[in-house]
mmCIF file of N, CA and C in Angstrom:
data_model
loop_
_atom_site.group_PDB
_atom_site.id
_atom_site.type_symbol
_atom_site.label_atom_id
_atom_site.label_comp_id
_atom_site.label_asym_id
_atom_site.label_seq_id
_atom_site.Cartn_x
_atom_site.Cartn_y
_atom_site.Cartn_z
ATOM 1 N N UNK A 412 96.275 115.496 116.313
ATOM 2 C CA UNK A 412 94.729 115.246 115.387
ATOM 3 C C UNK A 412 94.984 113.973 114.364
ATOM 4 N N UNK A 413 96.274 113.675 113.728
ATOM 5 C CA UNK A 413 96.688 112.688 112.791
ATOM 6 C C UNK A 413 96.835 111.333 113.620
ATOM 7 N N UNK A 414 95.717 110.449 112.994
ATOM 8 C CA UNK A 414 96.272 108.963 113.787
ATOM 9 C C UNK A 414 96.111 107.731 112.616
ATOM 10 N N UNK A 415 96.973 106.738 113.032
ATOM 11 C CA UNK A 415 97.135 105.481 112.099
ATOM 12 C C UNK A 415 96.665 104.399 113.047
ATOM 13 N N UNK A 416 96.023 103.414 112.311
ATOM 14 C CA UNK A 416 95.748 102.300 112.878
ATOM 15 C C UNK A 416 95.796 101.001 111.837
ATOM 16 N N UNK A 417 96.563 100.373 112.360
ATOM 17 C CA UNK A 417 96.886 98.950 111.183
ATOM 18 C C UNK A 417 95.998 97.763 111.816
ATOM 19 N N UNK A 418 95.975 97.061 110.699
ATOM 20 C CA UNK A 418 95.326 95.841 110.866
ATOM 21 C C UNK A 418 95.281 94.654 109.691
ATOM 22 N N UNK A 419 95.348 93.602 110.173
ATOM 23 C CA UNK A 419 95.591 92.505 109.081
ATOM 24 C C UNK A 419 96.694 91.240 109.414
ATOM 25 N N UNK A 420 97.117 91.756 110.812
ATOM 26 C CA UNK A 420 98.174 90.683 111.159
ATOM 27 C C UNK A 420 97.831 89.589 111.658
ATOM 28 N N UNK A 421 98.657 88.574 111.720
ATOM 29 C CA UNK A 421 98.326 87.357 112.043
ATOM 30 C C UNK A 421 99.417 86.234 112.047
ATOM 31 N N UNK A 422 98.761 84.944 112.051
ATOM 32 C CA UNK A 422 99.825 83.764 112.018
ATOM 33 C C UNK A 422 99.654 82.999 110.790
ATOM 34 N N UNK A 423 101.028 82.859 110.240
ATOM 35 C CA UNK A 423 100.847 82.108 108.589
ATOM 36 C C UNK A 423 101.684 81.051 108.620
ATOM 37 N N UNK A 424 101.757 80.234 108.159
ATOM 38 C CA UNK A 424 103.004 79.405 107.578
ATOM 39 C C UNK A 424 103.733 80.085 106.613
ATOM 40 N N UNK A 425 105.202 79.449 106.313
ATOM 41 C CA UNK A 425 106.020 79.719 105.678
ATOM 42 C C UNK A 425 105.530 79.705 104.101
ATOM 43 N N UNK A 426 105.898 80.696 103.409
ATOM 44 C CA UNK A 426 105.421 80.799 102.071
ATOM 45 C C UNK A 426 104.225 81.040 101.746
ATOM 46 N N UNK A 427 103.277 81.482 102.742
ATOM 47 C CA UNK A 427 102.027 82.153 103.000
ATOM 48 C C UNK A 427 102.288 83.792 102.584
ATOM 49 N N UNK A 428 100.447 84.267 102.581
ATOM 50 C CA UNK A 428 100.525 85.387 102.296
ATOM 51 C C UNK A 428 99.673 86.337 103.489
ATOM 52 N N UNK A 429 99.916 87.607 103.452
ATOM 53 C CA UNK A 429 99.316 88.452 104.150
ATOM 54 C C UNK A 429 98.877 89.454 103.683
ATOM 55 N N UNK A 430 97.859 90.618 104.114
ATOM 56 C CA UNK A 430 97.801 91.583 103.714
ATOM 57 C C UNK A 430 97.457 92.604 104.825
ATOM 58 N N UNK A 431 98.334 93.574 105.054
ATOM 59 C CA UNK A 431 98.221 94.635 105.975
ATOM 60 C C UNK A 431 97.623 96.070 105.570
ATOM 61 N N UNK A 432 96.857 96.593 106.358
ATOM 62 C CA UNK A 432 96.128 97.837 105.973
ATOM 63 C C UNK A 432 96.167 98.774 107.121
ATOM 64 N N UNK A 433 96.240 100.116 106.835
ATOM 65 C CA UNK A 433 96.568 101.381 107.635
ATOM 66 C C UNK A 433 95.536 102.247 107.345
ATOM 67 N N UNK A 434 94.756 102.722 108.235
ATOM 68 C CA UNK A 434 93.649 104.151 107.992
ATOM 69 C C UNK A 434 94.130 104.977 108.533
ATOM 70 N N UNK A 435 94.317 106.195 108.043
ATOM 71 C CA UNK A 435 95.048 107.155 108.313
ATOM 72 C C UNK A 435 93.707 108.461 108.495
ATOM 73 N N UNK A 436 93.650 108.811 109.812
ATOM 74 C CA UNK A 436 92.656 109.936 110.037
ATOM 75 C C UNK A 436 93.291 111.109 110.244
ATOM 76 N N UNK A 437 92.384 112.241 110.215
ATOM 77 C CA UNK A 437 92.819 113.811 110.424
ATOM 78 C C UNK A 437 93.933 114.161 109.436
ATOM 79 N N UNK A 438 93.895 113.522 107.993
ATOM 80 C CA UNK A 438 94.611 114.522 107.084
ATOM 81 C C UNK A 438 93.350 114.919 105.901
ATOM 82 N N UNK A 439 93.600 116.089 105.663
ATOM 83 C CA UNK A 439 92.772 117.006 104.782
ATOM 84 C C UNK A 439 92.958 117.429 103.494
ATOM 85 N N UNK A 440 93.187 115.908 102.705
ATOM 86 C CA UNK A 440 93.645 116.123 101.097
ATOM 87 C C UNK A 440 95.242 116.409 100.845
ATOM 88 N N UNK A 441 95.991 116.492 101.853
ATOM 89 C CA UNK A 441 97.366 116.771 101.524
ATOM 90 C C UNK A 441 98.201 115.601 100.776
ATOM 91 N N UNK A 442 99.282 115.618 100.420
ATOM 92 C CA UNK A 442 100.203 114.755 99.896
ATOM 93 C C UNK A 442 100.923 114.315 100.695
ATOM 94 N N UNK A 443 101.303 113.070 101.155
ATOM 95 C CA UNK A 443 102.242 112.841 101.874
ATOM 96 C C UNK A 443 103.032 111.495 101.753
ATOM 97 N N UNK A 444 104.315 111.191 102.570
ATOM 98 C CA UNK A 444 104.751 110.198 102.195
ATOM 99 C C UNK A 444 104.485 109.036 103.312
ATOM 100 N N UNK A 445 104.375 107.761 103.161
ATOM 101 C CA UNK A 445 103.927 106.879 104.007
ATOM 102 C C UNK A 445 104.505 105.586 103.929
ATOM 103 N N UNK A 446 104.909 105.016 104.996
ATOM 104 C CA UNK A 446 105.961 103.974 105.089
ATOM 105 C C UNK A 446 105.331 102.585 106.364
ATOM 106 N N UNK A 447 105.776 101.487 105.738
ATOM 107 C CA UNK A 447 105.815 100.292 106.632
ATOM 108 C C UNK A 447 107.009 99.993 107.469
ATOM 109 N N UNK A 448 107.226 99.785 108.987
ATOM 110 C CA UNK A 448 108.211 99.436 109.283
ATOM 111 C C UNK A 448 107.842 98.111 110.285
ATOM 112 N N UNK A 449 109.012 97.217 110.645
ATOM 113 C CA UNK A 449 108.782 96.187 111.603
ATOM 114 C C UNK A 449 110.094 96.013 112.431
ATOM 115 N N UNK A 450 109.688 95.436 113.575
ATOM 116 C CA UNK A 450 110.518 95.461 114.698
ATOM 117 C C UNK A 450 110.259 94.185 115.466
ATOM 118 N N UNK A 451 111.294 93.126 114.984
ATOM 119 C CA UNK A 451 111.167 91.946 115.677
ATOM 120 C C UNK A 451 111.982 91.866 117.410
ATOM 121 N N UNK A 452 111.747 90.797 117.972
ATOM 122 C CA UNK A 452 112.266 90.738 119.273
ATOM 123 C C UNK A 452 113.694 90.836 119.217
ATOM 124 N N UNK A 453 114.484 91.771 120.163
ATOM 125 C CA UNK A 453 115.578 91.826 120.184
ATOM 126 C C UNK A 453 116.467 92.496 118.905
ATOM 127 N N UNK A 454 115.884 92.926 117.920
ATOM 128 C CA UNK A 454 115.900 93.665 116.937
ATOM 129 C C UNK A 454 115.851 95.492 116.958
ATOM 130 N N UNK A 455 116.426 96.182 116.397
ATOM 131 C CA UNK A 455 115.976 97.415 116.259
ATOM 132 C C UNK A 455 114.844 97.751 115.005
ATOM 133 N N UNK A 456 114.144 98.504 115.001
ATOM 134 C CA UNK A 456 112.958 98.816 114.388
ATOM 135 C C UNK A 456 113.903 99.249 112.639
ATOM 136 N N UNK A 457 112.954 98.458 111.895
ATOM 137 C CA UNK A 457 113.490 98.984 110.398
ATOM 138 C C UNK A 457 112.384 98.987 109.711
ATOM 139 N N UNK A 458 113.006 100.063 108.612
ATOM 140 C CA UNK A 458 111.969 100.298 107.564
ATOM 141 C C UNK A 458 111.867 99.242 106.388
ATOM 142 N N UNK A 459 110.548 99.118 106.019
ATOM 143 C CA UNK A 459 110.355 97.927 105.106
ATOM 144 C C UNK A 459 110.103 98.406 103.318
ATOM 145 N N UNK A 460 109.375 99.078 103.644
ATOM 146 C CA UNK A 460 109.010 99.714 102.110
ATOM 147 C C UNK A 460 108.111 101.299 102.560
ATOM 148 N N UNK A 461 108.357 101.830 101.206
ATOM 149 C CA UNK A 461 107.580 103.404 101.660
ATOM 150 C C UNK A 461 107.340 103.712 99.827
ATOM 151 N N UNK A 462 106.207 104.686 100.174
ATOM 152 C CA UNK A 462 105.550 105.046 99.168
ATOM 153 C C UNK A 462 105.415 106.667 99.249
ATOM 154 N N UNK A 463 105.738 107.561 98.286
ATOM 155 C CA UNK A 463 105.363 109.074 98.360
ATOM 156 C C UNK A 463 104.102 109.256 97.833
ATOM 157 N N UNK A 464 103.729 110.436 97.807
ATOM 158 C CA UNK A 464 102.206 110.916 97.690
ATOM 159 C C UNK A 464 102.094 110.640 95.943
ATOM 160 N N UNK A 465 102.946 110.790 95.021
ATOM 161 C CA UNK A 465 102.710 110.527 93.397
ATOM 162 C C UNK A 465 102.811 109.061 93.250
ATOM 163 N N UNK A 466 103.321 108.062 94.383
ATOM 164 C CA UNK A 466 103.231 106.689 94.047
ATOM 165 C C UNK A 466 104.542 106.247 93.966
ATOM 166 N N UNK A 467 105.889 106.838 93.896
ATOM 167 C CA UNK A 467 106.940 106.182 93.982
ATOM 168 C C UNK A 467 107.000 105.209 95.318
ATOM 169 N N UNK A 468 107.770 104.107 94.915
ATOM 170 C CA UNK A 468 107.991 103.103 96.048
ATOM 171 C C UNK A 468 109.817 102.856 96.256
ATOM 172 N N UNK A 469 109.977 102.447 97.525
ATOM 173 C CA UNK A 469 111.424 102.009 97.882
ATOM 174 C C UNK A 469 111.161 100.841 99.064
ATOM 175 N N UNK A 470 111.723 99.575 98.451
ATOM 176 C CA UNK A 470 111.762 98.453 99.476
ATOM 177 C C UNK A 470 113.026 98.343 100.025
ATOM 178 N N UNK A 471 113.279 97.699 101.007
ATOM 179 C CA UNK A 471 114.591 97.121 101.644
ATOM 180 C C UNK A 471 114.857 95.808 100.809
ATOM 181 N N UNK A 472 116.219 95.398 100.587
ATOM 182 C CA UNK A 472 116.306 94.178 99.858
ATOM 183 C C UNK A 472 115.660 93.335 100.046
ATOM 184 N N UNK A 473 115.806 92.806 101.505
ATOM 185 C CA UNK A 473 115.176 91.573 101.959
ATOM 186 C C UNK A 473 113.776 91.214 101.652
ATOM 187 N N UNK A 474 112.853 92.202 101.199
ATOM 188 C CA UNK A 474 111.646 92.224 100.755
ATOM 189 C C UNK A 474 110.991 92.181 99.358
ATOM 190 N N UNK A 475 112.318 92.740 98.837
ATOM 191 C CA UNK A 475 111.930 93.370 97.464
ATOM 192 C C UNK A 475 111.506 92.044 96.497
ATOM 193 N N UNK A 476 110.665 92.032 95.733
ATOM 194 C CA UNK A 476 109.974 90.991 95.004
ATOM 195 C C UNK A 476 108.868 90.311 95.901
ATOM 196 N N UNK A 477 108.552 90.598 97.034
ATOM 197 C CA UNK A 477 107.839 89.672 97.783
ATOM 198 C C UNK A 477 106.837 90.351 98.362
ATOM 199 N N UNK A 478 107.048 91.680 98.905
ATOM 200 C CA UNK A 478 106.098 92.554 99.149
ATOM 201 C C UNK A 478 105.725 93.736 98.377
ATOM 202 N N UNK A 479 104.501 94.271 98.307
ATOM 203 C CA UNK A 479 104.234 95.611 97.507
ATOM 204 C C UNK A 479 103.361 96.463 98.478
ATOM 205 N N UNK A 480 103.794 97.533 98.359
ATOM 206 C CA UNK A 480 103.114 98.844 99.142
ATOM 207 C C UNK A 480 102.287 99.452 98.079
ATOM 208 N N UNK A 481 100.987 100.009 98.671
ATOM 209 C CA UNK A 481 100.054 100.448 97.775
ATOM 210 C C UNK A 481 99.801 102.040 98.532
ATOM 211 N N UNK A 482 98.767 102.448 97.996
ATOM 212 C CA UNK A 482 98.178 103.610 98.550
ATOM 213 C C UNK A 482 96.600 103.911 98.051
ATOM 214 N N UNK A 483 95.661 104.316 98.915
ATOM 215 C CA UNK A 483 94.357 104.893 98.065
ATOM 216 C C UNK A 483 94.002 105.938 98.749
ATOM 217 N N UNK A 484 94.555 107.023 97.867
ATOM 218 C CA UNK A 484 94.652 108.372 98.478
ATOM 219 C C UNK A 484 93.370 108.972 98.860
ATOM 220 N N UNK A 485 92.326 108.799 98.047
ATOM 221 C CA UNK A 485 90.995 109.315 98.249
ATOM 222 C C UNK A 485 90.422 108.503 99.337
ATOM 223 N N UNK A 486 91.038 107.402 99.922
ATOM 224 C CA UNK A 486 90.512 106.848 101.383
ATOM 225 C C UNK A 486 91.321 106.926 102.319
ATOM 226 N N UNK A 487 92.808 107.510 101.972
ATOM 227 C CA UNK A 487 93.344 107.652 103.250
ATOM 228 C C UNK A 487 94.002 106.283 103.497
ATOM 229 N N UNK A 488 94.080 105.361 102.770
ATOM 230 C CA UNK A 488 94.450 103.882 103.021
ATOM 231 C C UNK A 488 95.819 103.270 102.878
ATOM 232 N N UNK A 489 96.556 102.633 103.190
ATOM 233 C CA UNK A 489 97.818 102.117 102.983
ATOM 234 C C UNK A 489 97.815 100.857 103.108
ATOM 235 N N UNK A 490 98.368 100.086 102.406
ATOM 236 C CA UNK A 490 98.540 98.581 102.469
ATOM 237 C C UNK A 490 99.754 97.862 102.071
ATOM 238 N N UNK A 491 99.958 96.892 102.550
ATOM 239 C CA UNK A 491 101.207 96.550 102.513
ATOM 240 C C UNK A 491 100.903 94.600 102.109
ATOM 241 N N UNK A 492 100.819 93.894 101.115
ATOM 242 C CA UNK A 492 100.832 92.890 100.383
ATOM 243 C C UNK A 492 102.067 92.065 100.673
ATOM 244 N N UNK A 493 102.067 90.846 101.509
ATOM 245 C CA UNK A 493 103.127 90.252 101.759
ATOM 246 C C UNK A 493 102.791 88.966 101.247
ATOM 247 N N UNK A 494 103.806 88.428 100.364
ATOM 248 C CA UNK A 494 103.811 86.943 99.716
ATOM 249 C C UNK A 494 105.133 86.333 100.104
ATOM 250 N N UNK A 495 105.027 85.250 99.739
ATOM 251 C CA UNK A 495 106.225 84.328 100.094
ATOM 252 C C UNK A 495 106.936 84.428 101.398
ATOM 253 N N UNK A 496 105.944 84.451 102.664
ATOM 254 C CA UNK A 496 106.453 84.835 103.585
ATOM 255 C C UNK A 496 107.614 83.900 104.471
ATOM 256 N N UNK A 497 108.590 84.467 105.370
ATOM 257 C CA UNK A 497 109.503 83.562 105.777
ATOM 258 C C UNK A 497 109.436 83.759 107.190
ATOM 259 N N UNK A 498 110.152 82.884 107.806
ATOM 260 C CA UNK A 498 110.179 82.879 109.406
ATOM 261 C C UNK A 498 110.770 84.714 109.780
ATOM 262 N N UNK A 499 111.713 84.567 109.187
ATOM 263 C CA UNK A 499 112.665 86.383 109.121
ATOM 264 C C UNK A 499 111.575 87.216 109.337
ATOM 265 N N UNK A 500 110.375 87.060 108.595
ATOM 266 C CA UNK A 500 109.535 88.355 108.709
ATOM 267 C C UNK A 500 108.908 88.655 109.583
ATOM 268 N N UNK A 501 108.906 87.667 110.703
ATOM 269 C CA UNK A 501 108.039 87.808 111.947
ATOM 270 C C UNK A 501 108.651 89.048 112.903
ATOM 271 N N UNK A 502 107.384 90.045 113.090
ATOM 272 C CA UNK A 502 107.888 91.002 113.838
ATOM 273 C C UNK A 502 106.558 91.823 113.761
ATOM 274 N N UNK A 503 106.409 92.838 114.610
ATOM 275 C CA UNK A 503 105.668 93.750 114.900
ATOM 276 C C UNK A 503 105.600 94.683 113.793
ATOM 277 N N UNK A 504 104.394 95.075 112.901
ATOM 278 C CA UNK A 504 104.499 95.844 111.919
ATOM 279 C C UNK A 504 103.990 97.009 112.325
ATOM 280 N N UNK A 505 104.374 98.255 111.625
ATOM 281 C CA UNK A 505 103.976 99.649 112.034
ATOM 282 C C UNK A 505 103.669 100.555 110.989
ATOM 283 N N UNK A 506 102.589 101.082 110.719
ATOM 284 C CA UNK A 506 102.530 102.037 109.441
ATOM 285 C C UNK A 506 102.845 103.301 109.860
ATOM 286 N N UNK A 507 103.297 104.589 109.015
ATOM 287 C CA UNK A 507 104.007 105.588 109.564
ATOM 288 C C UNK A 507 103.693 106.358 108.136
ATOM 289 N N UNK A 508 103.540 107.846 108.812
ATOM 290 C CA UNK A 508 103.728 108.880 107.685
ATOM 291 C C UNK A 508 104.510 110.023 108.178
ATOM 292 N N UNK A 509 105.020 110.605 106.801
ATOM 293 C CA UNK A 509 105.975 111.706 106.575
ATOM 294 C C UNK A 509 105.784 112.820 106.303
ATOM 295 N N UNK A 510 105.199 114.036 106.916
ATOM 296 C CA UNK A 510 104.414 115.130 106.220
ATOM 297 C C UNK A 510 105.326 116.171 106.089
ATOM 298 N N UNK A 511 106.381 115.782 105.925
ATOM 299 C CA UNK A 511 107.459 117.250 105.967
ATOM 300 C C UNK A 511 108.106 117.698 104.447
ATOM 301 N N UNK A 512 107.553 117.106 103.654
ATOM 302 C CA UNK A 512 107.761 117.913 102.138
ATOM 303 C C UNK A 512 106.325 118.010 101.827
ATOM 304 N N UNK A 513 106.571 119.167 101.367
ATOM 305 C CA UNK A 513 105.137 120.125 100.701
ATOM 306 C C UNK A 513 104.794 119.440 99.456
ATOM 307 N N UNK A 514 105.478 118.597 98.649
ATOM 308 C CA UNK A 514 105.207 117.875 97.406
ATOM 309 C C UNK A 514 105.068 116.187 97.712
ATOM 310 N N UNK A 515 104.959 116.159 99.214
ATOM 311 C CA UNK A 515 104.463 114.450 99.377
ATOM 312 C C UNK A 515 105.645 113.637 99.123
ATOM 313 N N UNK A 516 106.767 114.278 98.975
ATOM 314 C CA UNK A 516 107.847 113.204 98.638
ATOM 315 C C UNK A 516 108.446 112.647 100.121
ATOM 316 N N UNK A 517 108.789 111.334 99.966
ATOM 317 C CA UNK A 517 109.622 110.582 100.864
ATOM 318 C C UNK A 517 111.361 111.031 101.408
ATOM 319 N N UNK A 518 111.354 111.305 102.576
ATOM 320 C CA UNK A 518 112.691 112.322 103.009
ATOM 321 C C UNK A 518 113.531 111.031 103.488
ATOM 322 N N UNK A 519 113.327 109.816 103.407
ATOM 323 C CA UNK A 519 114.238 108.785 104.192
ATOM 324 C C UNK A 519 113.122 108.368 105.442
ATOM 325 N N UNK A 520 114.280 107.105 105.777
ATOM 326 C CA UNK A 520 113.711 106.384 106.947
ATOM 327 C C UNK A 520 113.576 107.131 108.245
ATOM 328 N N UNK A 521 114.348 107.862 108.377
ATOM 329 C CA UNK A 521 114.456 108.879 109.807
ATOM 330 C C UNK A 521 113.170 110.278 109.429
ATOM 331 N N UNK A 522 112.509 110.197 108.627
ATOM 332 C CA UNK A 522 111.766 111.370 108.664
ATOM 333 C C UNK A 522 110.356 111.500 108.925
ATOM 334 N N UNK A 523 110.096 110.172 109.301
ATOM 335 C CA UNK A 523 108.701 109.731 110.164
ATOM 336 C C UNK A 523 108.301 110.205 111.330
ATOM 337 N N UNK A 524 106.926 110.658 111.445
ATOM 338 C CA UNK A 524 106.788 111.569 112.851
ATOM 339 C C UNK A 524 105.474 111.160 113.373
ATOM 340 N N UNK A 525 104.743 110.111 112.469
ATOM 341 C CA UNK A 525 103.297 109.675 113.113
ATOM 342 C C UNK A 525 103.216 108.437 112.703
ATOM 343 N N UNK A 526 103.019 107.773 113.802
ATOM 344 C CA UNK A 526 102.866 106.143 113.993
ATOM 345 C C UNK A 526 101.784 105.490 114.198
ATOM 346 N N UNK A 527 101.268 104.342 114.167
ATOM 347 C CA UNK A 527 100.193 103.108 114.282
ATOM 348 C C UNK A 527 100.669 102.669 115.210
ATOM 349 N N UNK A 528 99.549 101.806 115.714
ATOM 350 C CA UNK A 528 99.939 101.112 117.196
ATOM 351 C C UNK A 528 100.889 99.681 117.251
ATOM 352 N N UNK A 529 100.816 99.350 115.745
ATOM 353 C CA UNK A 529 101.359 98.097 115.304
ATOM 354 C C UNK A 529 100.488 96.841 115.432
ATOM 355 N N UNK A 530 100.887 95.839 114.590
ATOM 356 C CA UNK A 530 100.025 94.662 114.425
ATOM 357 C C UNK A 530 101.175 93.696 114.179
ATOM 358 N N UNK A 531 100.700 92.253 114.925
ATOM 359 C CA UNK A 531 101.845 91.321 114.780
ATOM 360 C C UNK A 531 102.035 90.426 113.474
ATOM 361 N N UNK A 532 102.688 90.137 113.298
ATOM 362 C CA UNK A 532 103.170 89.322 112.029
ATOM 363 C C UNK A 532 103.964 88.020 112.536
ATOM 364 N N UNK A 533 103.067 86.896 112.290
ATOM 365 C CA UNK A 533 104.133 85.602 113.010
ATOM 366 C C UNK A 533 103.945 84.643 111.590
ATOM 367 N N UNK A 534 105.533 84.052 111.475
ATOM 368 C CA UNK A 534 105.556 83.224 110.454
ATOM 369 C C UNK A 534 106.161 82.007 110.990
ATOM 370 N N UNK A 535 105.562 81.069 110.779
ATOM 371 C CA UNK A 535 106.177 79.822 111.127
ATOM 372 C C UNK A 535 106.440 78.724 110.492
ATOM 373 N N UNK A 536 107.597 77.968 110.560
ATOM 374 C CA UNK A 536 107.988 77.061 109.385
ATOM 375 C C UNK A 536 107.776 75.773 109.135
#
C-alpha cells in the first residue's frame, strides 16, 4: 500500500545543483524515518542521508556540507538538495522509508524496507 516515487534527476555539470523530490503515499499520519540512497555502476548501494520523524539528520562524510535532506510531513514529501555536485555523485538515487520505530526514529541504513523506483543523476566534468 505504501509507495514512494522520486523525481528531479537529470544531467548537470560539475559544481551545479539538483533537487530531488520523493512523494510518499499510503501513509496516514504516522511518524517515520526517511532516507536517500544511491548506487553507481559496479558499486554497492550506499546510504546518503536520512532524517527521522522529528527532523534529526545524518549524512555520509562524502556529501556532508553539500547535500541537505528535508521533509514536509504535512505533504508526505521528502527532498534532497544537492549542491557543488561532483562526477563521483553520478548514480541512481532512491528514496526509502523505515517504519520500524514507533517514535519515528531512524535505526540505521539496513532498517529501510520501502523503496522508490529510482531517478538518475549524472554529473559531467
